[in-house]
Amino acid sequence: MRARAATLGDLEDVFHGLSKRMSEEYAAAGKDRKIAYDNLMMNLKEGRAHALVEGEKAVAIIAWHENSDAADTLFAAQEDFFRASTVRFCKRHIRHIQALAGNLPIHSRSWLQGPDVARWFGIIGYVERGQENGANLFELPPARAS
């Protein structure tokens, strides 16, 4: 797996085969696929979206935007993405995104309550910070200076 700047084609491909769990996540957040797509498109146009690519196929899009105290993530993925090897890849790649965002804490949210969700975020290095607007808020603390 590798990451690269996302393209419109990547976004369309990922949404064409969007996983059921992502559709459920958007619905639980009170959004539909169109809103999620538009939010990701806005970040893509601003150069803040990466395609996560397996072979030549984009299987996920991760985007981010900085606020005053953290960088918030947006995400879309196909079912092929949800494997142990991709979680390990994300552990490294989210630190790259964090560096691009000025080493701000990274905030990610999940509206789904499955046991895998907290475990995956924990493996990546996130700490659960409680509830926010009906979602579990996970925070990746800033990287330590080396």
Short mmCIF file of N, CA and C in Angstrom, two decimals:
data_model
loop_
_atom_site.label_atom_id
_atom_site.label_comp_id
_atom_site.label_asym_id
_atom_site.label_seq_id
_atom_site.Cartn_x
_atom_site.Cartn_y
_atom_site.Cartn_z
N MET A 1 0.85 -1.17 0.00
CA MET A 1 0.00 0.00 0.00
C MET A 1 0.89 1.23 0.00
N ARG A 2 0.41 2.26 -0.68
CA ARG A 2 1.12 3.53 -0.71
C ARG A 2 0.09 4.65 -0.73
N ALA A 3 0.56 5.86 -0.47
CA ALA A 3 -0.31 7.03 -0.49
C ALA A 3 0.23 8.01 -1.53
N ARG A 4 -0.70 8.74 -2.12
CA ARG A 4 -0.33 9.81 -3.06
C ARG A 4 -1.44 10.84 -3.03
N ALA A 5 -1.16 12.01 -3.63
CA ALA A 5 -2.18 13.03 -3.71
C ALA A 5 -3.41 12.45 -4.41
N ALA A 6 -4.56 12.67 -3.84
CA ALA A 6 -5.80 12.13 -4.39
C ALA A 6 -6.23 12.94 -5.61
N THR A 7 -6.86 12.25 -6.54
CA THR A 7 -7.43 12.88 -7.74
C THR A 7 -8.94 12.73 -7.70
N LEU A 8 -9.61 13.47 -8.57
CA LEU A 8 -11.05 13.35 -8.69
C LEU A 8 -11.43 11.91 -9.06
N GLY A 9 -10.65 11.29 -9.95
CA GLY A 9 -10.91 9.90 -10.32
C GLY A 9 -10.80 8.95 -9.14
N ASP A 10 -9.84 9.18 -8.26
CA ASP A 10 -9.70 8.35 -7.05
C ASP A 10 -10.95 8.48 -6.18
N LEU A 11 -11.39 9.70 -5.99
CA LEU A 11 -12.57 9.94 -5.16
C LEU A 11 -13.79 9.24 -5.76
N GLU A 12 -13.97 9.38 -7.06
CA GLU A 12 -15.10 8.72 -7.73
C GLU A 12 -15.00 7.21 -7.62
N ASP A 13 -13.79 6.65 -7.80
CA ASP A 13 -13.62 5.20 -7.71
C ASP A 13 -13.94 4.69 -6.31
N VAL A 14 -13.45 5.38 -5.29
CA VAL A 14 -13.71 4.94 -3.92
C VAL A 14 -15.20 4.99 -3.63
N PHE A 15 -15.88 6.06 -4.04
CA PHE A 15 -17.31 6.18 -3.76
C PHE A 15 -18.14 5.22 -4.61
N HIS A 16 -17.63 4.85 -5.78
CA HIS A 16 -18.34 3.87 -6.61
C HIS A 16 -18.42 2.52 -5.89
N GLY A 17 -17.37 2.18 -5.15
CA GLY A 17 -17.34 0.92 -4.41
C GLY A 17 -17.32 1.12 -2.90
N LEU A 18 -17.94 2.19 -2.42
CA LEU A 18 -17.90 2.54 -1.00
C LEU A 18 -18.39 1.38 -0.14
N SER A 19 -17.67 1.11 0.94
CA SER A 19 -18.04 -0.01 1.82
C SER A 19 -19.34 0.30 2.55
N LYS A 20 -20.03 -0.78 2.91
CA LYS A 20 -21.28 -0.66 3.66
C LYS A 20 -21.04 0.03 4.99
N ARG A 21 -19.92 -0.30 5.65
CA ARG A 21 -19.65 0.31 6.95
C ARG A 21 -19.44 1.82 6.85
N MET A 22 -18.88 2.30 5.73
CA MET A 22 -18.72 3.75 5.55
C MET A 22 -20.08 4.40 5.33
N SER A 23 -20.94 3.77 4.55
CA SER A 23 -22.30 4.30 4.35
C SER A 23 -23.04 4.37 5.68
N GLU A 24 -22.87 3.33 6.51
CA GLU A 24 -23.50 3.32 7.83
C GLU A 24 -22.92 4.42 8.72
N GLU A 25 -21.62 4.63 8.62
CA GLU A 25 -20.96 5.69 9.40
C GLU A 25 -21.53 7.06 9.03
N TYR A 26 -21.64 7.32 7.74
CA TYR A 26 -22.18 8.61 7.28
C TYR A 26 -23.62 8.79 7.76
N ALA A 27 -24.43 7.73 7.65
CA ALA A 27 -25.82 7.81 8.09
C ALA A 27 -25.90 8.09 9.59
N ALA A 28 -25.06 7.42 10.38
CA ALA A 28 -25.04 7.64 11.83
C ALA A 28 -24.62 9.06 12.17
N ALA A 29 -23.80 9.66 11.31
CA ALA A 29 -23.35 11.04 11.52
C ALA A 29 -24.39 12.05 11.04
N GLY A 30 -25.47 11.55 10.44
CA GLY A 30 -26.51 12.44 9.93
C GLY A 30 -26.16 13.02 8.57
N LYS A 31 -25.28 12.34 7.84
CA LYS A 31 -24.88 12.80 6.51
C LYS A 31 -25.22 11.71 5.51
N ASP A 32 -25.36 12.10 4.26
CA ASP A 32 -25.51 11.09 3.22
C ASP A 32 -24.22 11.04 2.40
N ARG A 33 -24.17 10.14 1.46
CA ARG A 33 -22.97 9.96 0.64
C ARG A 33 -22.60 11.24 -0.10
N LYS A 34 -23.58 11.98 -0.56
CA LYS A 34 -23.33 13.20 -1.33
C LYS A 34 -22.62 14.24 -0.46
N ILE A 35 -23.07 14.43 0.76
CA ILE A 35 -22.42 15.38 1.68
C ILE A 35 -20.99 14.95 1.96
N ALA A 36 -20.79 13.64 2.25
CA ALA A 36 -19.45 13.13 2.52
C ALA A 36 -18.55 13.34 1.29
N TYR A 37 -19.07 13.04 0.12
CA TYR A 37 -18.33 13.22 -1.13
C TYR A 37 -17.94 14.69 -1.31
N ASP A 38 -18.90 15.59 -1.12
CA ASP A 38 -18.64 17.02 -1.27
C ASP A 38 -17.59 17.52 -0.28
N ASN A 39 -17.66 17.05 0.96
CA ASN A 39 -16.66 17.46 1.96
C ASN A 39 -15.26 16.98 1.57
N LEU A 40 -15.16 15.76 1.10
CA LEU A 40 -13.87 15.24 0.66
C LEU A 40 -13.39 15.98 -0.58
N MET A 41 -14.30 16.30 -1.49
CA MET A 41 -13.95 17.03 -2.71
C MET A 41 -13.36 18.40 -2.37
N MET A 42 -13.94 19.09 -1.40
CA MET A 42 -13.44 20.41 -1.01
C MET A 42 -11.99 20.30 -0.53
N ASN A 43 -11.70 19.31 0.30
CA ASN A 43 -10.33 19.12 0.78
C ASN A 43 -9.39 18.69 -0.34
N LEU A 44 -9.88 17.87 -1.25
CA LEU A 44 -9.08 17.45 -2.40
C LEU A 44 -8.67 18.67 -3.22
N LYS A 45 -9.62 19.56 -3.49
CA LYS A 45 -9.33 20.76 -4.27
C LYS A 45 -8.32 21.67 -3.58
N GLU A 46 -8.27 21.61 -2.25
CA GLU A 46 -7.33 22.42 -1.48
C GLU A 46 -6.00 21.70 -1.24
N GLY A 47 -5.83 20.52 -1.84
CA GLY A 47 -4.57 19.78 -1.72
C GLY A 47 -4.38 19.06 -0.40
N ARG A 48 -5.48 18.77 0.29
CA ARG A 48 -5.40 18.10 1.59
C ARG A 48 -6.15 16.78 1.58
N ALA A 49 -5.86 15.95 0.57
CA ALA A 49 -6.47 14.63 0.48
C ALA A 49 -5.47 13.67 -0.17
N HIS A 50 -5.35 12.51 0.42
CA HIS A 50 -4.49 11.47 -0.12
C HIS A 50 -5.32 10.26 -0.50
N ALA A 51 -4.95 9.63 -1.59
CA ALA A 51 -5.51 8.34 -1.96
C ALA A 51 -4.61 7.27 -1.37
N LEU A 52 -5.19 6.28 -0.75
CA LEU A 52 -4.45 5.12 -0.27
C LEU A 52 -4.65 4.06 -1.33
N VAL A 53 -3.54 3.65 -1.94
CA VAL A 53 -3.56 2.87 -3.17
C VAL A 53 -2.98 1.49 -2.95
N GLU A 54 -3.69 0.48 -3.42
CA GLU A 54 -3.24 -0.91 -3.40
C GLU A 54 -3.03 -1.30 -4.85
N GLY A 55 -1.77 -1.58 -5.23
CA GLY A 55 -1.47 -1.79 -6.65
C GLY A 55 -1.67 -0.47 -7.38
N GLU A 56 -2.63 -0.43 -8.27
CA GLU A 56 -2.98 0.84 -8.95
C GLU A 56 -4.38 1.31 -8.57
N LYS A 57 -5.01 0.61 -7.63
CA LYS A 57 -6.40 0.88 -7.26
C LYS A 57 -6.49 1.69 -5.96
N ALA A 58 -7.15 2.84 -6.03
CA ALA A 58 -7.41 3.62 -4.82
C ALA A 58 -8.50 2.91 -4.02
N VAL A 59 -8.17 2.54 -2.78
CA VAL A 59 -9.14 1.85 -1.93
C VAL A 59 -9.66 2.74 -0.81
N ALA A 60 -9.03 3.91 -0.62
CA ALA A 60 -9.49 4.83 0.42
C ALA A 60 -9.00 6.24 0.11
N ILE A 61 -9.69 7.20 0.68
CA ILE A 61 -9.31 8.60 0.62
C ILE A 61 -9.29 9.11 2.05
N ILE A 62 -8.20 9.76 2.43
CA ILE A 62 -8.15 10.43 3.74
C ILE A 62 -7.85 11.90 3.47
N ALA A 63 -8.62 12.74 4.10
CA ALA A 63 -8.44 14.18 3.95
C ALA A 63 -8.38 14.81 5.34
N TRP A 64 -7.86 16.02 5.39
CA TRP A 64 -7.73 16.70 6.68
C TRP A 64 -7.85 18.20 6.48
N HIS A 65 -8.22 18.86 7.55
CA HIS A 65 -8.23 20.32 7.57
C HIS A 65 -7.86 20.77 8.98
N GLU A 66 -7.06 21.83 9.00
CA GLU A 66 -6.56 22.32 10.27
C GLU A 66 -7.55 23.31 10.89
N ASN A 67 -7.71 23.20 12.19
CA ASN A 67 -8.41 24.19 12.99
C ASN A 67 -7.35 24.84 13.87
N SER A 68 -7.75 25.67 14.79
CA SER A 68 -6.76 26.35 15.62
C SER A 68 -6.00 25.40 16.54
N ASP A 69 -6.66 24.33 17.00
CA ASP A 69 -6.02 23.46 17.99
C ASP A 69 -5.80 22.02 17.54
N ALA A 70 -6.27 21.65 16.34
CA ALA A 70 -6.13 20.27 15.87
C ALA A 70 -6.39 20.20 14.37
N ALA A 71 -6.06 19.08 13.79
CA ALA A 71 -6.41 18.79 12.40
C ALA A 71 -7.48 17.70 12.43
N ASP A 72 -8.59 17.95 11.76
CA ASP A 72 -9.69 16.99 11.70
C ASP A 72 -9.59 16.17 10.42
N THR A 73 -9.90 14.89 10.52
CA THR A 73 -9.84 14.01 9.34
C THR A 73 -11.22 13.71 8.79
N LEU A 74 -11.23 13.41 7.50
CA LEU A 74 -12.40 12.90 6.79
C LEU A 74 -11.92 11.64 6.09
N PHE A 75 -12.83 10.67 5.90
CA PHE A 75 -12.38 9.39 5.39
C PHE A 75 -13.46 8.72 4.58
N ALA A 76 -13.04 7.99 3.56
CA ALA A 76 -13.92 7.12 2.77
C ALA A 76 -13.10 5.92 2.35
N ALA A 77 -13.73 4.75 2.31
CA ALA A 77 -12.98 3.54 1.94
C ALA A 77 -13.89 2.49 1.35
N GLN A 78 -13.27 1.65 0.53
CA GLN A 78 -13.92 0.46 0.03
C GLN A 78 -13.67 -0.67 1.03
N GLU A 79 -14.44 -1.74 0.91
CA GLU A 79 -14.31 -2.84 1.87
C GLU A 79 -12.90 -3.44 1.87
N ASP A 80 -12.23 -3.43 0.70
CA ASP A 80 -10.86 -3.97 0.59
C ASP A 80 -9.89 -3.31 1.57
N PHE A 81 -10.20 -2.11 2.00
CA PHE A 81 -9.30 -1.35 2.86
C PHE A 81 -9.19 -1.95 4.26
N PHE A 82 -10.25 -2.52 4.78
CA PHE A 82 -10.34 -2.88 6.19
C PHE A 82 -9.66 -4.22 6.48
N ARG A 83 -8.32 -4.15 6.60
CA ARG A 83 -7.48 -5.32 6.89
C ARG A 83 -6.37 -4.89 7.84
N ALA A 84 -5.74 -5.85 8.49
CA ALA A 84 -4.67 -5.55 9.45
C ALA A 84 -3.52 -4.81 8.77
N SER A 85 -3.16 -5.19 7.55
CA SER A 85 -2.01 -4.55 6.89
C SER A 85 -2.28 -3.07 6.61
N THR A 86 -3.52 -2.72 6.32
CA THR A 86 -3.81 -1.31 6.04
C THR A 86 -3.80 -0.49 7.33
N VAL A 87 -4.21 -1.11 8.44
CA VAL A 87 -4.14 -0.41 9.72
C VAL A 87 -2.68 -0.09 10.05
N ARG A 88 -1.79 -1.05 9.80
CA ARG A 88 -0.36 -0.80 10.04
C ARG A 88 0.16 0.31 9.13
N PHE A 89 -0.27 0.32 7.88
CA PHE A 89 0.13 1.39 6.96
C PHE A 89 -0.36 2.74 7.49
N CYS A 90 -1.60 2.78 7.93
CA CYS A 90 -2.17 4.04 8.43
C CYS A 90 -1.45 4.56 9.66
N LYS A 91 -0.91 3.66 10.45
CA LYS A 91 -0.15 4.08 11.64
C LYS A 91 1.02 4.97 11.21
N ARG A 92 1.68 4.63 10.12
CA ARG A 92 2.79 5.46 9.61
C ARG A 92 2.26 6.68 8.86
N HIS A 93 1.25 6.47 8.04
CA HIS A 93 0.81 7.55 7.17
C HIS A 93 0.13 8.70 7.93
N ILE A 94 -0.58 8.39 8.99
CA ILE A 94 -1.25 9.46 9.73
C ILE A 94 -0.20 10.38 10.38
N ARG A 95 0.96 9.86 10.71
CA ARG A 95 2.04 10.72 11.23
C ARG A 95 2.56 11.64 10.13
N HIS A 96 2.57 11.16 8.89
CA HIS A 96 2.96 12.01 7.76
C HIS A 96 1.95 13.16 7.60
N ILE A 97 0.68 12.83 7.67
CA ILE A 97 -0.36 13.87 7.59
C ILE A 97 -0.21 14.85 8.74
N GLN A 98 0.09 14.33 9.93
CA GLN A 98 0.27 15.20 11.09
C GLN A 98 1.41 16.18 10.85
N ALA A 99 2.49 15.72 10.26
CA ALA A 99 3.63 16.61 9.95
C ALA A 99 3.20 17.67 8.95
N LEU A 100 2.41 17.29 7.95
CA LEU A 100 1.91 18.27 6.96
C LEU A 100 1.02 19.32 7.62
N ALA A 101 0.35 18.93 8.69
CA ALA A 101 -0.56 19.84 9.41
C ALA A 101 0.15 20.57 10.55
N GLY A 102 1.47 20.60 10.54
CA GLY A 102 2.21 21.35 11.55
C GLY A 102 2.29 20.68 12.90
N ASN A 103 2.21 19.35 12.93
CA ASN A 103 2.30 18.56 14.16
C ASN A 103 1.18 18.86 15.16
N LEU A 104 0.04 19.29 14.63
CA LEU A 104 -1.14 19.46 15.48
C LEU A 104 -1.66 18.09 15.90
N PRO A 105 -2.38 18.01 17.01
CA PRO A 105 -3.08 16.76 17.31
C PRO A 105 -4.03 16.45 16.15
N ILE A 106 -4.23 15.19 15.87
CA ILE A 106 -5.17 14.77 14.82
C ILE A 106 -6.43 14.28 15.50
N HIS A 107 -7.57 14.80 15.08
CA HIS A 107 -8.86 14.37 15.61
C HIS A 107 -9.60 13.57 14.54
N SER A 108 -10.05 12.40 14.93
CA SER A 108 -10.87 11.56 14.07
C SER A 108 -12.08 11.14 14.88
N ARG A 109 -13.20 10.97 14.20
CA ARG A 109 -14.44 10.65 14.88
C ARG A 109 -15.04 9.38 14.29
N SER A 110 -15.76 8.65 15.14
CA SER A 110 -16.50 7.49 14.67
C SER A 110 -17.86 7.48 15.33
N TRP A 111 -18.88 7.34 14.50
CA TRP A 111 -20.24 7.26 15.00
C TRP A 111 -20.66 5.80 15.20
N LEU A 112 -19.84 4.86 14.74
CA LEU A 112 -20.14 3.44 14.91
C LEU A 112 -19.51 2.95 16.21
N GLN A 113 -20.14 1.98 16.83
CA GLN A 113 -19.72 1.53 18.16
C GLN A 113 -19.06 0.15 18.17
N GLY A 114 -18.72 -0.40 17.04
CA GLY A 114 -18.14 -1.75 16.99
C GLY A 114 -16.84 -1.86 17.77
N PRO A 115 -16.54 -3.04 18.31
CA PRO A 115 -15.32 -3.21 19.10
C PRO A 115 -14.05 -3.01 18.27
N ASP A 116 -14.12 -3.28 16.97
CA ASP A 116 -12.94 -3.10 16.12
C ASP A 116 -12.54 -1.64 16.00
N VAL A 117 -13.50 -0.74 16.06
CA VAL A 117 -13.22 0.68 15.83
C VAL A 117 -12.21 1.21 16.84
N ALA A 118 -12.51 1.07 18.13
CA ALA A 118 -11.60 1.57 19.17
C ALA A 118 -10.25 0.85 19.11
N ARG A 119 -10.28 -0.46 18.83
CA ARG A 119 -9.04 -1.23 18.75
C ARG A 119 -8.17 -0.72 17.60
N TRP A 120 -8.76 -0.48 16.41
CA TRP A 120 -7.99 0.02 15.27
C TRP A 120 -7.40 1.39 15.56
N PHE A 121 -8.20 2.28 16.13
CA PHE A 121 -7.67 3.60 16.47
C PHE A 121 -6.53 3.48 17.47
N GLY A 122 -6.67 2.59 18.46
CA GLY A 122 -5.63 2.37 19.45
C GLY A 122 -4.33 1.86 18.83
N ILE A 123 -4.43 0.93 17.89
CA ILE A 123 -3.24 0.41 17.22
C ILE A 123 -2.51 1.53 16.49
N ILE A 124 -3.26 2.42 15.87
CA ILE A 124 -2.67 3.53 15.11
C ILE A 124 -1.99 4.53 16.05
N GLY A 125 -2.43 4.59 17.30
CA GLY A 125 -1.80 5.50 18.26
C GLY A 125 -2.75 6.55 18.83
N TYR A 126 -4.01 6.47 18.46
CA TYR A 126 -5.01 7.41 18.97
C TYR A 126 -5.38 7.10 20.41
N VAL A 127 -5.87 8.13 21.10
CA VAL A 127 -6.40 8.01 22.45
C VAL A 127 -7.86 8.44 22.39
N GLU A 128 -8.75 7.66 22.99
CA GLU A 128 -10.16 8.03 22.99
C GLU A 128 -10.37 9.20 23.93
N ARG A 129 -11.04 10.24 23.45
CA ARG A 129 -11.24 11.47 24.23
C ARG A 129 -12.70 11.71 24.60
N GLY A 130 -13.55 10.71 24.48
CA GLY A 130 -14.95 10.86 24.88
C GLY A 130 -15.86 11.10 23.69
N GLN A 131 -17.02 11.67 24.00
CA GLN A 131 -18.06 11.89 23.01
C GLN A 131 -18.08 13.34 22.55
N GLU A 132 -18.42 13.53 21.27
CA GLU A 132 -18.58 14.87 20.71
C GLU A 132 -19.64 14.79 19.62
N ASN A 133 -20.76 15.46 19.84
CA ASN A 133 -21.86 15.47 18.86
C ASN A 133 -22.29 14.07 18.45
N GLY A 134 -22.35 13.15 19.41
CA GLY A 134 -22.80 11.80 19.15
C GLY A 134 -21.73 10.85 18.62
N ALA A 135 -20.53 11.34 18.43
CA ALA A 135 -19.43 10.51 17.93
C ALA A 135 -18.41 10.26 19.03
N ASN A 136 -17.68 9.16 18.89
CA ASN A 136 -16.51 8.94 19.73
C ASN A 136 -15.38 9.75 19.11
N LEU A 137 -14.75 10.59 19.91
CA LEU A 137 -13.64 11.42 19.45
C LEU A 137 -12.33 10.71 19.81
N PHE A 138 -11.49 10.52 18.80
CA PHE A 138 -10.17 9.93 18.98
C PHE A 138 -9.13 10.98 18.63
N GLU A 139 -8.07 11.06 19.45
CA GLU A 139 -7.02 12.05 19.22
C GLU A 139 -5.66 11.37 19.11
N LEU A 140 -4.93 11.75 18.08
CA LEU A 140 -3.54 11.33 17.94
C LEU A 140 -2.70 12.50 18.45
N PRO A 141 -2.06 12.33 19.61
CA PRO A 141 -1.27 13.43 20.17
C PRO A 141 -0.13 13.84 19.21
N PRO A 142 0.35 15.06 19.35
CA PRO A 142 1.47 15.49 18.50
C PRO A 142 2.66 14.53 18.63
N ALA A 143 3.39 14.41 17.54
CA ALA A 143 4.59 13.56 17.56
C ALA A 143 5.63 14.23 18.46
N ARG A 144 6.36 13.42 19.17
CA ARG A 144 7.43 13.95 20.02
C ARG A 144 8.58 14.43 19.16
N ALA A 145 9.21 15.49 19.58
CA ALA A 145 10.39 15.97 18.87
C ALA A 145 11.50 14.93 19.00
N SER A 146 12.21 14.70 17.90
CA SER A 146 13.27 13.69 17.97
C SER A 146 14.63 14.30 17.86
#
